[in-house]
Short mmCIF file of C-alpha atoms in Angstrom, two decimals:
data_model
loop_
_atom_site.label_atom_id
_atom_site.label_comp_id
_atom_site.label_asym_id
_atom_site.label_seq_id
_atom_site.Cartn_x
_atom_site.Cartn_y
_atom_site.Cartn_z
CA MET A 3 0.00 0.00 0.00
CA PRO A 4 1.55 3.33 -0.98
CA SER A 5 2.08 5.86 1.75
CA GLY A 6 -0.20 8.83 2.12
CA TYR A 7 -3.39 6.89 2.58
CA ASP A 8 -5.13 7.78 5.81
CA GLY A 9 -7.95 5.24 5.85
CA PHE A 10 -11.68 5.62 5.54
CA LYS A 11 -13.09 8.44 7.57
CA TYR A 12 -16.52 8.39 9.15
CA GLY A 13 -19.30 10.55 10.36
CA ALA A 14 -20.20 14.21 10.19
CA ASP A 15 -16.65 15.39 9.54
CA ARG A 16 -16.34 13.11 6.57
CA GLU A 17 -18.26 15.30 4.15
CA ILE A 18 -16.34 18.44 5.05
CA TYR A 19 -13.07 16.62 4.90
CA SER A 20 -13.81 14.94 1.55
CA ALA A 21 -14.93 18.16 -0.07
CA ALA A 22 -11.84 19.96 1.24
CA LYS A 23 -9.52 17.21 0.10
CA VAL A 24 -10.89 17.11 -3.44
CA LYS A 25 -10.76 20.88 -3.68
CA ALA A 26 -7.19 20.85 -2.34
CA LEU A 27 -6.15 18.19 -4.82
CA GLU A 28 -7.63 20.07 -7.76
CA SER A 29 -6.13 23.42 -6.79
CA LEU A 30 -2.73 21.83 -6.13
CA LEU A 31 -2.75 20.29 -9.60
CA ILE A 32 -3.77 23.62 -11.11
CA GLU A 33 -0.98 25.41 -9.20
CA LYS A 34 1.52 22.87 -10.50
CA GLY A 35 0.30 23.36 -14.04
CA VAL A 36 -0.77 19.71 -14.34
CA ILE A 37 -4.36 20.63 -15.16
CA THR A 38 -6.11 23.93 -15.82
CA GLY A 39 -9.08 25.50 -14.11
CA ASN A 40 -11.23 24.26 -16.97
CA THR A 41 -10.10 20.61 -17.10
CA VAL A 42 -12.71 19.24 -14.73
CA ASN A 43 -15.58 21.03 -16.48
CA LYS A 44 -14.44 19.90 -19.89
CA ILE A 45 -14.35 16.26 -18.85
CA LEU A 46 -17.70 16.47 -17.09
CA SER A 47 -19.32 18.16 -20.06
CA TYR A 48 -18.33 15.22 -22.23
CA PHE A 49 -20.38 12.96 -19.96
CA GLU A 50 -23.26 15.41 -19.80
CA THR A 51 -23.54 16.12 -23.51
CA GLU A 52 -22.21 13.04 -25.27
CA MET A 53 -22.79 10.02 -23.06
CA GLY A 54 -26.48 9.82 -22.34
CA PRO A 55 -29.73 8.45 -23.69
CA PHE A 56 -30.74 11.75 -25.33
CA ASN A 57 -29.60 10.75 -28.82
CA GLY A 58 -31.67 7.57 -28.69
CA ALA A 59 -34.65 9.53 -27.37
CA LYS A 60 -34.38 12.04 -30.24
CA LEU A 61 -34.17 9.27 -32.83
CA VAL A 62 -37.21 7.47 -31.45
CA ALA A 63 -39.25 10.68 -31.20
CA ARG A 64 -38.38 11.53 -34.81
CA ALA A 65 -39.35 8.02 -35.90
CA TRP A 66 -42.70 8.36 -34.13
CA VAL A 67 -43.61 11.52 -36.04
CA ASP A 68 -41.95 10.72 -39.37
CA PRO A 69 -42.78 7.29 -40.86
CA ALA A 70 -40.21 7.66 -43.63
CA PHE A 71 -37.50 8.38 -41.07
CA LYS A 72 -38.65 5.36 -39.08
CA GLU A 73 -38.15 3.15 -42.11
CA ARG A 74 -34.66 4.52 -42.64
CA LEU A 75 -33.85 4.11 -38.94
CA ILE A 76 -34.86 0.46 -39.00
CA ALA A 77 -33.14 -0.21 -42.33
CA ASP A 78 -29.85 1.51 -41.44
CA CYS A 79 -29.57 2.91 -37.94
CA ASN A 80 -26.11 4.39 -38.44
CA ALA A 81 -27.15 6.23 -41.58
CA ALA A 82 -30.24 7.60 -39.81
CA CYS A 83 -28.02 8.77 -36.94
CA ALA A 84 -25.87 10.60 -39.47
CA GLU A 85 -28.96 12.55 -40.60
CA MET A 86 -29.29 13.99 -37.11
CA ASP A 87 -27.28 16.86 -35.75
CA PHE A 88 -25.31 14.71 -33.31
CA PRO A 89 -21.82 15.35 -31.94
CA GLU A 90 -18.93 13.81 -33.85
CA GLY A 91 -18.53 10.10 -33.25
CA MET A 92 -22.17 9.63 -32.32
CA SER A 93 -23.23 8.22 -35.65
CA GLY A 94 -21.20 5.11 -35.00
CA ALA A 95 -20.04 5.27 -38.58
CA GLU A 96 -16.80 3.45 -38.00
CA GLY A 97 -17.17 -0.22 -37.25
CA GLU A 98 -19.67 -0.10 -34.44
CA HIS A 99 -22.99 -1.01 -35.99
CA MET A 100 -26.23 -0.35 -34.26
CA ARG A 101 -29.54 -1.86 -35.25
CA ILE A 102 -32.94 -0.94 -33.91
CA VAL A 103 -35.88 -3.34 -33.63
CA GLU A 104 -39.45 -2.11 -33.46
CA ASN A 105 -41.96 -3.06 -30.80
CA THR A 106 -45.45 -3.64 -32.17
CA PRO A 107 -48.71 -4.90 -30.66
CA GLU A 108 -47.59 -8.38 -31.81
CA VAL A 109 -43.86 -8.37 -30.99
CA HIS A 110 -41.93 -7.15 -27.95
CA ASN A 111 -38.15 -6.91 -28.17
CA ILE A 112 -35.51 -6.94 -25.43
CA ILE A 113 -31.77 -6.45 -25.78
CA VAL A 114 -29.09 -8.29 -23.88
CA CYS A 115 -25.41 -9.00 -24.26
CA THR A 116 -24.70 -12.52 -23.08
CA LEU A 117 -21.02 -12.56 -23.98
CA CYS A 118 -19.50 -9.27 -23.05
CA SER A 119 -20.47 -5.69 -22.46
CA CYS A 120 -21.77 -4.56 -25.82
CA TYR A 121 -24.23 -1.76 -25.39
CA PRO A 122 -25.38 0.91 -27.85
CA TRP A 123 -23.88 3.73 -25.81
CA PRO A 124 -24.16 6.40 -28.54
CA THR A 125 -27.93 6.16 -28.29
CA LEU A 126 -28.54 4.90 -24.74
CA GLY A 127 -25.64 6.30 -22.71
CA LEU A 128 -24.10 4.26 -19.91
CA PRO A 129 -25.65 0.86 -19.14
CA PRO A 130 -27.52 0.28 -15.88
CA TYR A 131 -25.70 -1.95 -13.37
CA TRP A 132 -27.97 -4.95 -13.93
CA PHE A 133 -27.23 -5.10 -17.67
CA LYS A 134 -23.90 -6.77 -16.88
CA ASP A 135 -25.27 -8.94 -14.13
CA PRO A 136 -24.73 -12.60 -15.11
CA THR A 137 -28.06 -13.61 -13.60
CA PHE A 138 -29.95 -11.05 -15.67
CA ARG A 139 -28.09 -12.07 -18.80
CA ALA A 140 -28.87 -15.74 -18.32
CA ARG A 141 -32.48 -15.28 -17.23
CA VAL A 142 -33.49 -12.85 -19.96
CA VAL A 143 -32.64 -15.54 -22.50
CA ARG A 144 -34.20 -18.41 -20.57
CA GLU A 145 -37.33 -16.75 -19.22
CA PRO A 146 -37.79 -13.33 -20.79
CA ARG A 147 -41.48 -13.08 -19.86
CA VAL A 148 -40.73 -13.60 -16.18
CA VAL A 149 -37.94 -11.04 -16.28
CA LEU A 150 -40.20 -8.55 -18.06
CA LYS A 151 -42.89 -9.03 -15.42
CA GLU A 152 -40.32 -8.24 -12.72
CA PHE A 153 -39.55 -5.02 -14.56
CA GLY A 154 -43.24 -4.23 -14.55
CA VAL A 155 -43.97 -5.05 -18.17
CA GLU A 156 -47.08 -7.22 -18.43
CA LEU A 157 -47.50 -8.71 -21.88
CA ASP A 158 -50.48 -10.44 -23.34
CA ASP A 159 -49.85 -14.15 -24.01
CA THR A 160 -50.32 -13.50 -27.72
CA VAL A 161 -47.36 -11.12 -27.85
CA GLU A 162 -44.20 -12.72 -29.15
CA VAL A 163 -41.05 -11.88 -27.16
CA ARG A 164 -37.80 -11.62 -29.08
CA VAL A 165 -34.42 -11.37 -27.35
CA TRP A 166 -31.61 -9.69 -29.27
CA ASP A 167 -28.09 -10.58 -28.23
CA SER A 168 -25.58 -7.84 -29.00
CA SER A 169 -22.10 -8.59 -30.22
CA ALA A 170 -19.06 -6.59 -31.19
CA GLN A 171 -20.54 -6.47 -34.71
CA ILE A 172 -24.10 -5.42 -33.97
CA ARG A 173 -25.46 -3.52 -31.00
CA TRP A 174 -29.21 -3.77 -30.76
CA TRP A 175 -31.65 -1.36 -29.24
CA VAL A 176 -35.41 -1.05 -29.21
CA LEU A 177 -37.90 1.31 -30.84
CA PRO A 178 -40.71 1.34 -28.29
CA MET A 179 -44.38 1.80 -29.16
CA ARG A 180 -45.65 5.35 -29.04
CA PRO A 181 -48.10 5.59 -26.17
CA ALA A 182 -51.70 6.66 -26.65
CA GLY A 183 -52.54 10.21 -25.69
CA THR A 184 -49.44 11.75 -27.24
CA GLU A 185 -51.02 12.82 -30.52
CA GLY A 186 -50.48 16.56 -30.09
CA MET A 187 -46.97 16.34 -28.67
CA SER A 188 -43.87 17.88 -30.24
CA GLU A 189 -40.76 15.83 -30.96
CA ALA A 190 -39.06 17.33 -27.91
CA GLN A 191 -42.01 16.45 -25.68
CA LEU A 192 -42.04 12.92 -27.06
CA ALA A 193 -38.28 12.57 -26.53
CA SER A 194 -38.71 13.52 -22.90
CA LEU A 195 -40.97 10.49 -22.36
CA LEU A 196 -38.25 8.04 -23.31
CA THR A 197 -36.03 6.19 -20.87
CA PRO A 198 -33.02 3.95 -21.52
CA GLU A 199 -35.06 1.09 -20.08
CA ALA A 200 -37.79 1.63 -22.68
CA MET A 201 -35.17 1.57 -25.43
CA MET A 202 -33.75 -1.66 -23.97
CA GLY A 203 -37.16 -3.27 -23.99
CA VAL A 204 -37.53 -3.67 -20.23
CA ALA A 205 -40.07 -0.87 -19.85
CA THR A 206 -42.88 0.63 -21.85
CA VAL A 207 -43.30 4.33 -22.52
CA THR A 208 -45.88 6.04 -20.39
CA VAL A 209 -47.20 9.58 -20.55
CA ASN A 210 -47.56 10.33 -16.86
CA ARG A 211 -44.02 10.08 -15.66
CA MET B 3 -15.58 3.89 -33.87
CA PHE B 4 -13.85 7.05 -32.84
CA THR B 5 -13.57 6.67 -29.10
CA LYS B 6 -12.61 9.38 -26.70
CA PHE B 7 -10.48 8.57 -23.70
CA GLU B 8 -13.36 9.63 -21.46
CA HIS B 9 -15.59 7.03 -23.05
CA PHE B 10 -12.97 4.32 -22.76
CA ALA B 11 -12.33 5.19 -19.11
CA ALA B 12 -15.98 5.14 -18.11
CA THR B 13 -16.92 1.97 -19.97
CA SER B 14 -13.88 0.06 -18.69
CA LEU B 15 -15.27 0.56 -15.18
CA MET B 16 -18.48 -1.23 -16.19
CA ASP B 17 -16.63 -4.54 -16.48
CA THR B 18 -16.82 -5.34 -12.78
CA PRO B 19 -20.25 -4.60 -11.30
CA GLY B 20 -18.95 -3.52 -7.87
CA ASN B 21 -16.40 -1.27 -9.51
CA ALA B 22 -18.79 0.71 -11.70
CA PRO B 23 -19.81 4.24 -10.74
CA PRO B 24 -23.46 4.94 -9.81
CA ARG B 25 -25.65 5.63 -12.84
CA LYS B 26 -29.16 6.79 -13.44
CA ASN B 27 -31.07 6.93 -16.71
CA GLY B 28 -27.99 6.34 -18.80
CA HIS B 29 -25.99 9.06 -17.07
CA LEU B 30 -23.39 9.06 -14.35
CA SER B 31 -25.12 9.92 -11.12
CA PHE B 32 -23.34 12.27 -8.73
CA GLU B 33 -24.73 13.19 -5.33
CA ARG B 34 -22.20 15.83 -4.33
CA ASP B 35 -20.09 18.31 -6.26
CA TRP B 36 -16.83 16.93 -4.95
CA GLU B 37 -17.65 13.56 -6.50
CA LYS B 38 -17.72 15.18 -9.94
CA THR B 39 -14.36 16.81 -9.38
CA ALA B 40 -12.79 13.60 -8.07
CA PHE B 41 -14.18 11.70 -11.05
CA ALA B 42 -12.85 14.18 -13.58
CA VAL B 43 -9.43 14.62 -11.94
CA ALA B 44 -8.83 10.85 -11.98
CA ILE B 45 -9.55 10.80 -15.71
CA ALA B 46 -7.51 13.94 -16.38
CA LEU B 47 -4.37 12.58 -14.69
CA SER B 48 -4.53 9.37 -16.68
CA LYS B 49 -5.32 11.20 -19.92
CA GLN B 50 -2.12 13.16 -19.40
CA GLY B 51 -0.07 10.05 -18.82
CA HIS B 52 0.61 10.27 -15.10
CA TYR B 53 -0.68 6.71 -14.79
CA GLU B 54 -2.38 4.14 -16.97
CA TRP B 55 -6.15 4.00 -16.59
CA GLU B 56 -5.77 0.31 -15.75
CA GLU B 57 -3.60 1.28 -12.76
CA PHE B 58 -6.37 3.50 -11.48
CA ARG B 59 -8.95 0.78 -12.13
CA GLN B 60 -6.91 -1.76 -10.16
CA MET B 61 -6.34 0.72 -7.33
CA LEU B 62 -10.08 1.33 -7.16
CA ILE B 63 -10.81 -2.41 -7.12
CA ALA B 64 -8.25 -2.91 -4.35
CA THR B 65 -9.68 -0.01 -2.34
CA ILE B 66 -13.22 -1.34 -2.65
CA HIS B 67 -12.03 -4.82 -1.63
CA GLU B 68 -10.30 -3.30 1.35
CA TRP B 69 -13.57 -1.62 2.37
CA GLU B 70 -15.54 -4.81 1.85
CA ALA B 71 -13.07 -6.84 3.90
CA THR B 72 -13.45 -4.56 6.89
CA HIS B 73 -17.17 -3.67 6.76
CA ALA B 74 -20.50 -5.44 6.72
CA LEU B 75 -22.08 -5.73 3.27
CA ASP B 76 -25.00 -3.53 4.32
CA ASP B 77 -22.89 -0.93 6.14
CA PRO B 78 -24.76 2.37 5.55
CA GLU B 79 -21.42 4.21 5.52
CA TRP B 80 -20.63 2.62 2.15
CA ASP B 81 -19.77 5.33 -0.30
CA TYR B 82 -18.45 4.64 -3.79
CA TYR B 83 -16.82 8.03 -4.22
CA GLN B 84 -15.06 7.81 -0.86
CA CYS B 85 -13.34 4.74 -2.30
CA TRP B 86 -12.75 6.58 -5.57
CA MET B 87 -11.13 9.49 -3.75
CA ALA B 88 -8.99 7.19 -1.61
CA ALA B 89 -7.77 5.36 -4.73
CA LEU B 90 -7.07 8.64 -6.52
CA GLU B 91 -5.15 10.04 -3.57
CA LYS B 92 -3.05 6.89 -3.16
CA LEU B 93 -2.20 6.73 -6.85
CA ALA B 94 -1.48 10.45 -7.28
CA ILE B 95 0.97 10.27 -4.38
CA ALA B 96 2.46 6.94 -5.53
CA VAL B 97 3.28 8.25 -9.01
CA GLY B 98 4.64 11.47 -7.54
CA VAL B 99 2.35 14.00 -9.23
CA ILE B 100 1.68 15.36 -5.74
CA SER B 101 3.13 14.57 -2.32
CA LYS B 102 1.21 13.84 0.84
CA ALA B 103 2.76 16.86 2.54
CA GLU B 104 1.72 19.19 -0.28
CA LEU B 105 -1.81 17.87 -0.19
CA GLU B 106 -2.09 18.23 3.56
CA ALA B 107 -0.73 21.75 3.43
CA GLN B 108 -3.39 22.57 0.86
CA ILE B 109 -6.23 21.00 2.87
CA GLU B 110 -5.37 22.65 6.17
CA PRO B 111 -6.43 26.25 5.34
CA LEU B 112 -9.60 24.99 3.65
CA LEU B 113 -10.64 23.23 6.83
CA THR B 114 -9.78 26.06 9.18
CA CYS B 115 -11.08 29.00 7.19
CA LYS B 116 -14.36 27.39 6.26
CA GLY B 117 -15.02 26.34 9.83
CA ASN B 118 -17.59 23.60 10.13
CA SER B 119 -19.65 24.56 7.12
CA PRO B 120 -20.46 21.54 5.01
CA ASP B 121 -20.44 23.75 1.92
CA VAL B 122 -16.69 23.70 1.52
#
């Protein structure tokens, strides 16, 4: 264990001490010229503006209002991404192929990655902790209806459930059904209804969130 | 795909469930401002070559194991970013980008001048 480590602190003083220590560390590094006063904000802004589910939400909302766009999105997700005004790298143009599958009254789709950690991060952001959980990965393949019920998605017996296993070649995600009662909504309003879970197929889109 | 270091760093932490930072709705989830700073500083130092990201990852894993070995699983004092900060401090000192004495000298006035206000 390297020196300088003073153990885990507890209690009321801990918050004050932690905040002071982080502030001290940052200002020391700035004083030494290792980082600048803007470094922290620049890194955080990457996570706020580029790694989140907002791109997926925009694509789905556009598909809901524009049937021709929906067709293009399903036929070639990466090309449809390129039509949008996304930050560089978001279209996944180089090597990382995304495919979207559409939920319908007859078919419900769920995504999983049984082998590794493939996740369509350009559209959905960072994966939830359970996505990598081996139990989830095994059960969603074996008993998807039971897993869906645990997530609160009750499907009619007539609905077919399809499980899409992502790989390094193709990263799947889900185009959820547009909920009733959203007829007059703008694209932005529709996008705000979407969650990563809905675009993974483990939730449905509801209006009263 | 064009991958930024920030993306690589964050996703590499997803490989071990206990090692991954808290997330909500596809975003990193921070409860306190200092967590954001600690998160970004750890990435910045690696991005600039002061240590490999894997070294930080291993230090974080070791720090979390150390916590787990000495606390009950349901200990309410568990705090991911306390472990993150401890790992960052250990590594920054170990690679020599700062010294323990320098850091302490920098903390001291912050603690005394701000009194007991939690809004440091």
